Amino acid sequence: MNIKITTTSVLVDDQAKALEFYTNTLGFVKKTDVPTGEFRWLTVVGPDARDGVELLLEPDEHPAAKVFKAALVEDGIPFTSFGVQDAAAEFDRLSALGVRFTQPPMTMGPVTTAVLDDTCGNLIQIASMP
């Protein structure tokens, strides 16, 4: 089978605010920005993987999306997870930039995770393995 993930998405309440946060704060790089009427096909990629999986900053305009996102946040469940070299160091770096975390770094077996608020209606987990 020759199948692979090329694009995945995170539902955001404001694409411009999301682009600012995901690029200037988290460190992703804008890859695609195509107007599609009221919204944009707006993707970012990792700085070291410009031809890798694209993250679509997708408008959360469907009524079910807002309910789904709110339920996840209410229960403290991250919408998705991003890999980092060192979750504790990334927690320190992002905290210094004013990012709000709902879970500080926690080590669970071989994985260290932390959970942040992406300012666009989502909790996002960062995770590292030694």
PDB file of N, CA, C and O in Angstrom, residues 31-86:
ATOM      1  N   LYS A  31       2.942  27.471   4.728  1.00  0.00           N
ATOM      2  CA  LYS A  31       3.225  26.802   3.456  1.00  0.00           C
ATOM      3  C   LYS A  31       2.238  27.223   2.376  1.00  0.00           C
ATOM      4  O   LYS A  31       2.639  27.601   1.289  1.00  0.00           O
ATOM      5  N   THR A  32       0.948  27.154   2.660  1.00  0.00           N
ATOM      6  CA  THR A  32      -0.067  27.449   1.652  1.00  0.00           C
ATOM      7  C   THR A  32      -1.056  28.461   2.205  1.00  0.00           C
ATOM      8  O   THR A  32      -1.482  28.352   3.355  1.00  0.00           O
ATOM      9  N   ASP A  33      -1.411  29.432   1.364  1.00  0.00           N
ATOM     10  CA  ASP A  33      -2.403  30.431   1.768  1.00  0.00           C
ATOM     11  C   ASP A  33      -3.189  30.806   0.516  1.00  0.00           C
ATOM     12  O   ASP A  33      -2.762  31.644  -0.269  1.00  0.00           O
ATOM     13  N   VAL A  34      -4.333  30.135   0.330  1.00  0.00           N
ATOM     14  CA  VAL A  34      -5.146  30.327  -0.866  1.00  0.00           C
ATOM     15  C   VAL A  34      -6.539  30.785  -0.449  1.00  0.00           C
ATOM     16  O   VAL A  34      -7.204  30.098   0.339  1.00  0.00           O
ATOM     17  N   PRO A  35      -6.998  31.926  -0.948  1.00  0.00           N
ATOM     18  CA  PRO A  35      -8.363  32.369  -0.634  1.00  0.00           C
ATOM     19  C   PRO A  35      -9.386  31.357  -1.158  1.00  0.00           C
ATOM     20  O   PRO A  35      -9.247  30.831  -2.261  1.00  0.00           O
ATOM     21  N   THR A  36     -10.401  31.085  -0.345  1.00  0.00           N
ATOM     22  CA  THR A  36     -11.474  30.168  -0.753  1.00  0.00           C
ATOM     23  C   THR A  36     -12.824  30.788  -0.412  1.00  0.00           C
ATOM     24  O   THR A  36     -13.676  30.147   0.179  1.00  0.00           O
ATOM     25  N   GLY A  37     -12.977  32.045  -0.763  1.00  0.00           N
ATOM     26  CA  GLY A  37     -14.204  32.753  -0.405  1.00  0.00           C
ATOM     27  C   GLY A  37     -13.995  33.472   0.910  1.00  0.00           C
ATOM     28  O   GLY A  37     -13.027  34.203   1.087  1.00  0.00           O
ATOM     29  N   GLU A  38     -14.879  33.226   1.867  1.00  0.00           N
ATOM     30  CA  GLU A  38     -14.791  33.889   3.166  1.00  0.00           C
ATOM     31  C   GLU A  38     -13.554  33.451   3.953  1.00  0.00           C
ATOM     32  O   GLU A  38     -13.035  34.190   4.786  1.00  0.00           O
ATOM     33  N   PHE A  39     -13.065  32.242   3.709  1.00  0.00           N
ATOM     34  CA  PHE A  39     -11.940  31.685   4.450  1.00  0.00           C
ATOM     35  C   PHE A  39     -10.769  31.404   3.514  1.00  0.00           C
ATOM     36  O   PHE A  39     -10.791  31.788   2.354  1.00  0.00           O
ATOM     37  N   ARG A  40      -9.738  30.739   4.033  1.00  0.00           N
ATOM     38  CA  ARG A  40      -8.535  30.432   3.254  1.00  0.00           C
ATOM     39  C   ARG A  40      -8.155  28.967   3.457  1.00  0.00           C
ATOM     40  O   ARG A  40      -8.451  28.388   4.491  1.00  0.00           O
ATOM     41  N   TRP A  41      -7.502  28.406   2.436  1.00  0.00           N
ATOM     42  CA  TRP A  41      -6.836  27.118   2.604  1.00  0.00           C
ATOM     43  C   TRP A  41      -5.461  27.505   3.119  1.00  0.00           C
ATOM     44  O   TRP A  41      -4.585  27.948   2.367  1.00  0.00           O
ATOM     45  N   LEU A  42      -5.288  27.403   4.434  1.00  0.00           N
ATOM     46  CA  LEU A  42      -4.130  27.950   5.114  1.00  0.00           C
ATOM     47  C   LEU A  42      -3.421  26.826   5.856  1.00  0.00           C
ATOM     48  O   LEU A  42      -3.971  26.258   6.802  1.00  0.00           O
ATOM     49  N   THR A  43      -2.207  26.505   5.412  1.00  0.00           N
ATOM     50  CA  THR A  43      -1.473  25.414   6.046  1.00  0.00           C
ATOM     51  C   THR A  43      -0.117  25.889   6.545  1.00  0.00           C
ATOM     52  O   THR A  43       0.468  26.840   6.024  1.00  0.00           O
ATOM     53  N   VAL A  44       0.352  25.185   7.567  1.00  0.00           N
ATOM     54  CA  VAL A  44       1.689  25.396   8.103  1.00  0.00           C
ATOM     55  C   VAL A  44       2.392  24.048   8.145  1.00  0.00           C
ATOM     56  O   VAL A  44       1.755  22.991   8.143  1.00  0.00           O
ATOM     57  N   VAL A  45       3.728  24.113   8.198  1.00  0.00           N
ATOM     58  CA  VAL A  45       4.550  22.907   8.288  1.00  0.00           C
ATOM     59  C   VAL A  45       5.644  23.141   9.312  1.00  0.00           C
ATOM     60  O   VAL A  45       5.944  24.285   9.678  1.00  0.00           O
ATOM     61  N   GLY A  46       6.257  22.057   9.734  1.00  0.00           N
ATOM     62  CA  GLY A  46       7.398  22.173  10.632  1.00  0.00           C
ATOM     63  C   GLY A  46       8.565  22.825   9.911  1.00  0.00           C
ATOM     64  O   GLY A  46       8.747  22.628   8.708  1.00  0.00           O
ATOM     65  N   PRO A  47       9.374  23.613  10.620  1.00  0.00           N
ATOM     66  CA  PRO A  47      10.482  24.322   9.977  1.00  0.00           C
ATOM     67  C   PRO A  47      11.525  23.394   9.361  1.00  0.00           C
ATOM     68  O   PRO A  47      12.197  23.769   8.409  1.00  0.00           O
ATOM     69  N   ASP A  48      11.636  22.180   9.874  1.00  0.00           N
ATOM     70  CA  ASP A  48      12.592  21.221   9.334  1.00  0.00           C
ATOM     71  C   ASP A  48      11.940  20.199   8.418  1.00  0.00           C
ATOM     72  O   ASP A  48      12.586  19.239   8.002  1.00  0.00           O
ATOM     73  N   ALA A  49      10.659  20.401   8.101  1.00  0.00           N
ATOM     74  CA  ALA A  49       9.931  19.442   7.268  1.00  0.00           C
ATOM     75  C   ALA A  49       9.019  20.191   6.303  1.00  0.00           C
ATOM     76  O   ALA A  49       7.818  19.954   6.246  1.00  0.00           O
ATOM     77  N   ARG A  50       9.595  21.072   5.509  1.00  0.00           N
ATOM     78  CA  ARG A  50       8.786  21.917   4.625  1.00  0.00           C
ATOM     79  C   ARG A  50       8.033  21.135   3.560  1.00  0.00           C
ATOM     80  O   ARG A  50       7.079  21.626   2.989  1.00  0.00           O
ATOM     81  N   ASP A  51       8.464  19.909   3.296  1.00  0.00           N
ATOM     82  CA  ASP A  51       7.726  19.051   2.371  1.00  0.00           C
ATOM     83  C   ASP A  51       6.996  17.939   3.114  1.00  0.00           C
ATOM     84  O   ASP A  51       6.538  16.983   2.504  1.00  0.00           O
ATOM     85  N   GLY A  52       6.875  18.093   4.434  1.00  0.00           N
ATOM     86  CA  GLY A  52       6.223  17.082   5.258  1.00  0.00           C
ATOM     87  C   GLY A  52       4.730  17.306   5.369  1.00  0.00           C
ATOM     88  O   GLY A  52       4.116  18.005   4.558  1.00  0.00           O
ATOM     89  N   VAL A  53       4.146  16.718   6.378  1.00  0.00           N
ATOM     90  CA  VAL A  53       2.713  16.810   6.630  1.00  0.00           C
ATOM     91  C   VAL A  53       2.335  18.269   6.881  1.00  0.00           C
ATOM     92  O   VAL A  53       2.991  18.975   7.642  1.00  0.00           O
ATOM     93  N   GLU A  54       1.266  18.712   6.224  1.00  0.00           N
ATOM     94  CA  GLU A  54       0.772  20.072   6.402  1.00  0.00           C
ATOM     95  C   GLU A  54      -0.334  20.075   7.444  1.00  0.00           C
ATOM     96  O   GLU A  54      -1.166  19.168   7.480  1.00  0.00           O
ATOM     97  N   LEU A  55      -0.326  21.105   8.276  1.00  0.00           N
ATOM     98  CA  LEU A  55      -1.373  21.310   9.263  1.00  0.00           C
ATOM     99  C   LEU A  55      -2.291  22.400   8.741  1.00  0.00           C
ATOM    100  O   LEU A  55      -1.878  23.554   8.584  1.00  0.00           O
ATOM    101  N   LEU A  56      -3.524  22.033   8.429  1.00  0.00           N
ATOM    102  CA  LEU A  56      -4.521  22.971   7.929  1.00  0.00           C
ATOM    103  C   LEU A  56      -5.142  23.709   9.107  1.00  0.00           C
ATOM    104  O   LEU A  56      -5.659  23.084  10.035  1.00  0.00           O
ATOM    105  N   LEU A  57      -5.067  25.038   9.090  1.00  0.00           N
ATOM    106  CA  LEU A  57      -5.723  25.867  10.102  1.00  0.00           C
ATOM    107  C   LEU A  57      -7.144  26.086   9.611  1.00  0.00           C
ATOM    108  O   LEU A  57      -7.443  27.040   8.898  1.00  0.00           O
ATOM    109  N   GLU A  58      -8.000  25.144   9.962  1.00  0.00           N
ATOM    110  CA  GLU A  58      -9.335  25.038   9.377  1.00  0.00           C
ATOM    111  C   GLU A  58     -10.387  25.783  10.201  1.00  0.00           C
ATOM    112  O   GLU A  58     -10.476  25.579  11.414  1.00  0.00           O
ATOM    113  N   PRO A  59     -11.181  26.624   9.569  1.00  0.00           N
ATOM    114  CA  PRO A  59     -12.225  27.339  10.301  1.00  0.00           C
ATOM    115  C   PRO A  59     -13.194  26.369  10.981  1.00  0.00           C
ATOM    116  O   PRO A  59     -13.586  25.360  10.403  1.00  0.00           O
ATOM    117  N   ASP A  60     -13.573  26.699  12.205  1.00  0.00           N
ATOM    118  CA  ASP A  60     -14.487  25.843  12.962  1.00  0.00           C
ATOM    119  C   ASP A  60     -15.941  26.271  12.778  1.00  0.00           C
ATOM    120  O   ASP A  60     -16.721  26.282  13.715  1.00  0.00           O
ATOM    121  N   GLU A  61     -16.306  26.599  11.553  1.00  0.00           N
ATOM    122  CA  GLU A  61     -17.627  27.168  11.266  1.00  0.00           C
ATOM    123  C   GLU A  61     -18.780  26.179  11.336  1.00  0.00           C
ATOM    124  O   GLU A  61     -19.924  26.577  11.483  1.00  0.00           O
ATOM    125  N   HIS A  62     -18.523  24.903  11.226  1.00  0.00           N
ATOM    126  CA  HIS A  62     -19.612  23.930  11.334  1.00  0.00           C
ATOM    127  C   HIS A  62     -20.100  23.930  12.784  1.00  0.00           C
ATOM    128  O   HIS A  62     -19.285  23.878  13.712  1.00  0.00           O
ATOM    129  N   PRO A  63     -21.416  23.999  13.014  1.00  0.00           N
ATOM    130  CA  PRO A  63     -21.931  24.058  14.388  1.00  0.00           C
ATOM    131  C   PRO A  63     -21.429  22.919  15.287  1.00  0.00           C
ATOM    132  O   PRO A  63     -21.175  23.124  16.468  1.00  0.00           O
ATOM    133  N   ALA A  64     -21.250  21.747  14.743  1.00  0.00           N
ATOM    134  CA  ALA A  64     -20.765  20.624  15.550  1.00  0.00           C
ATOM    135  C   ALA A  64     -19.323  20.832  15.978  1.00  0.00           C
ATOM    136  O   ALA A  64     -18.902  20.343  17.037  1.00  0.00           O
ATOM    137  N   ALA A  65     -18.548  21.565  15.193  1.00  0.00           N
ATOM    138  CA  ALA A  65     -17.139  21.787  15.518  1.00  0.00           C
ATOM    139  C   ALA A  65     -16.999  22.568  16.813  1.00  0.00           C
ATOM    140  O   ALA A  65     -16.170  22.239  17.665  1.00  0.00           O
ATOM    141  N   LYS A  66     -17.786  23.604  16.961  1.00  0.00           N
ATOM    142  CA  LYS A  66     -17.697  24.432  18.170  1.00  0.00           C
ATOM    143  C   LYS A  66     -18.089  23.635  19.417  1.00  0.00           C
ATOM    144  O   LYS A  66     -17.440  23.736  20.455  1.00  0.00           O
ATOM    145  N   VAL A  67     -19.120  22.824  19.315  1.00  0.00           N
ATOM    146  CA  VAL A  67     -19.561  21.993  20.438  1.00  0.00           C
ATOM    147  C   VAL A  67     -18.485  20.967  20.779  1.00  0.00           C
ATOM    148  O   VAL A  67     -18.146  20.751  21.949  1.00  0.00           O
ATOM    149  N   PHE A  68     -17.938  20.332  19.758  1.00  0.00           N
ATOM    150  CA  PHE A  68     -16.886  19.325  19.935  1.00  0.00           C
ATOM    151  C   PHE A  68     -15.674  19.940  20.622  1.00  0.00           C
ATOM    152  O   PHE A  68     -15.156  19.397  21.605  1.00  0.00           O
ATOM    153  N   LYS A  69     -15.210  21.080  20.102  1.00  0.00           N
ATOM    154  CA  LYS A  69     -14.037  21.739  20.688  1.00  0.00           C
ATOM    155  C   LYS A  69     -14.286  22.127  22.140  1.00  0.00           C
ATOM    156  O   LYS A  69     -13.430  21.912  22.996  1.00  0.00           O
ATOM    157  N   ALA A  70     -15.441  22.701  22.419  1.00  0.00           N
ATOM    158  CA  ALA A  70     -15.766  23.120  23.784  1.00  0.00           C
ATOM    159  C   ALA A  70     -15.788  21.924  24.741  1.00  0.00           C
ATOM    160  O   ALA A  70     -15.314  22.019  25.877  1.00  0.00           O
ATOM    161  N   ALA A  71     -16.330  20.804  24.282  1.00  0.00           N
ATOM    162  CA  ALA A  71     -16.386  19.599  25.122  1.00  0.00           C
ATOM    163  C   ALA A  71     -14.986  19.084  25.426  1.00  0.00           C
ATOM    164  O   ALA A  71     -14.697  18.677  26.559  1.00  0.00           O
ATOM    165  N   LEU A  72     -14.109  19.084  24.429  1.00  0.00           N
ATOM    166  CA  LEU A  72     -12.736  18.646  24.668  1.00  0.00           C
ATOM    167  C   LEU A  72     -12.039  19.553  25.680  1.00  0.00           C
ATOM    168  O   LEU A  72     -11.388  19.071  26.615  1.00  0.00           O
ATOM    169  N   VAL A  73     -12.174  20.857  25.507  1.00  0.00           N
ATOM    170  CA  VAL A  73     -11.537  21.804  26.432  1.00  0.00           C
ATOM    171  C   VAL A  73     -12.106  21.624  27.827  1.00  0.00           C
ATOM    172  O   VAL A  73     -11.353  21.583  28.812  1.00  0.00           O
ATOM    173  N   GLU A  74     -13.412  21.513  27.934  1.00  0.00           N
ATOM    174  CA  GLU A  74     -14.067  21.323  29.236  1.00  0.00           C
ATOM    175  C   GLU A  74     -13.504  20.109  29.966  1.00  0.00           C
ATOM    176  O   GLU A  74     -13.310  20.125  31.180  1.00  0.00           O
ATOM    177  N   ASP A  75     -13.235  19.043  29.218  1.00  0.00           N
ATOM    178  CA  ASP A  75     -12.715  17.808  29.815  1.00  0.00           C
ATOM    179  C   ASP A  75     -11.195  17.779  29.883  1.00  0.00           C
ATOM    180  O   ASP A  75     -10.615  16.782  30.338  1.00  0.00           O
ATOM    181  N   GLY A  76     -10.532  18.838  29.397  1.00  0.00           N
ATOM    182  CA  GLY A  76      -9.074  18.902  29.455  1.00  0.00           C
ATOM    183  C   GLY A  76      -8.376  18.001  28.459  1.00  0.00           C
ATOM    184  O   GLY A  76      -7.221  17.619  28.662  1.00  0.00           O
ATOM    185  N   ILE A  77      -9.055  17.668  27.369  1.00  0.00           N
ATOM    186  CA  ILE A  77      -8.505  16.732  26.376  1.00  0.00           C
ATOM    187  C   ILE A  77      -7.887  17.502  25.218  1.00  0.00           C
ATOM    188  O   ILE A  77      -8.554  18.315  24.573  1.00  0.00           O
ATOM    189  N   PRO A  78      -6.613  17.255  24.915  1.00  0.00           N
ATOM    190  CA  PRO A  78      -5.984  17.917  23.763  1.00  0.00           C
ATOM    191  C   PRO A  78      -6.620  17.465  22.454  1.00  0.00           C
ATOM    192  O   PRO A  78      -6.970  16.300  22.277  1.00  0.00           O
ATOM    193  N   PHE A  79      -6.736  18.426  21.515  1.00  0.00           N
ATOM    194  CA  PHE A  79      -7.271  18.128  20.184  1.00  0.00           C
ATOM    195  C   PHE A  79      -6.282  17.297  19.375  1.00  0.00           C
ATOM    196  O   PHE A  79      -6.666  16.421  18.615  1.00  0.00           O
ATOM    197  N   THR A  80      -4.984  17.594  19.538  1.00  0.00           N
ATOM    198  CA  THR A  80      -3.940  16.871  18.815  1.00  0.00           C
ATOM    199  C   THR A  80      -2.646  16.969  19.603  1.00  0.00           C
ATOM    200  O   THR A  80      -2.579  17.630  20.636  1.00  0.00           O
ATOM    201  N   SER A  81      -1.616  16.331  19.099  1.00  0.00           N
ATOM    202  CA  SER A  81      -0.318  16.304  19.773  1.00  0.00           C
ATOM    203  C   SER A  81       0.791  16.597  18.776  1.00  0.00           C
ATOM    204  O   SER A  81       0.757  16.101  17.644  1.00  0.00           O
ATOM    205  N   PHE A  82       1.753  17.403  19.198  1.00  0.00           N
ATOM    206  CA  PHE A  82       2.923  17.718  18.379  1.00  0.00           C
ATOM    207  C   PHE A  82       4.172  17.190  19.079  1.00  0.00           C
ATOM    208  O   PHE A  82       4.313  17.328  20.300  1.00  0.00           O
ATOM    209  N   GLY A  83       5.070  16.623  18.307  1.00  0.00           N
ATOM    210  CA  GLY A  83       6.332  16.150  18.848  1.00  0.00           C
ATOM    211  C   GLY A  83       7.329  17.286  18.979  1.00  0.00           C
ATOM    212  O   GLY A  83       7.418  18.145  18.098  1.00  0.00           O
ATOM    213  N   VAL A  84       8.065  17.304  20.073  1.00  0.00           N
ATOM    214  CA  VAL A  84       9.129  18.276  20.310  1.00  0.00           C
ATOM    215  C   VAL A  84      10.354  17.523  20.814  1.00  0.00           C
ATOM    216  O   VAL A  84      10.250  16.387  21.273  1.00  0.00           O
ATOM    217  N   GLN A  85      11.515  18.161  20.735  1.00  0.00           N
ATOM    218  CA  GLN A  85      12.754  17.531  21.206  1.00  0.00           C
ATOM    219  C   GLN A  85      12.723  17.322  22.717  1.00  0.00           C
ATOM    220  O   GLN A  85      13.135  16.294  23.216  1.00  0.00           O
ATOM    221  N   ASP A  86      12.270  18.355  23.459  1.00  0.00           N
ATOM    222  CA  ASP A  86      12.312  18.334  24.913  1.00  0.00           C
ATOM    223  C   ASP A  86      11.082  19.098  25.425  1.00  0.00           C
ATOM    224  O   ASP A  86      11.047  20.326  25.370  1.00  0.00           O
TER     225      ASP A  86
END
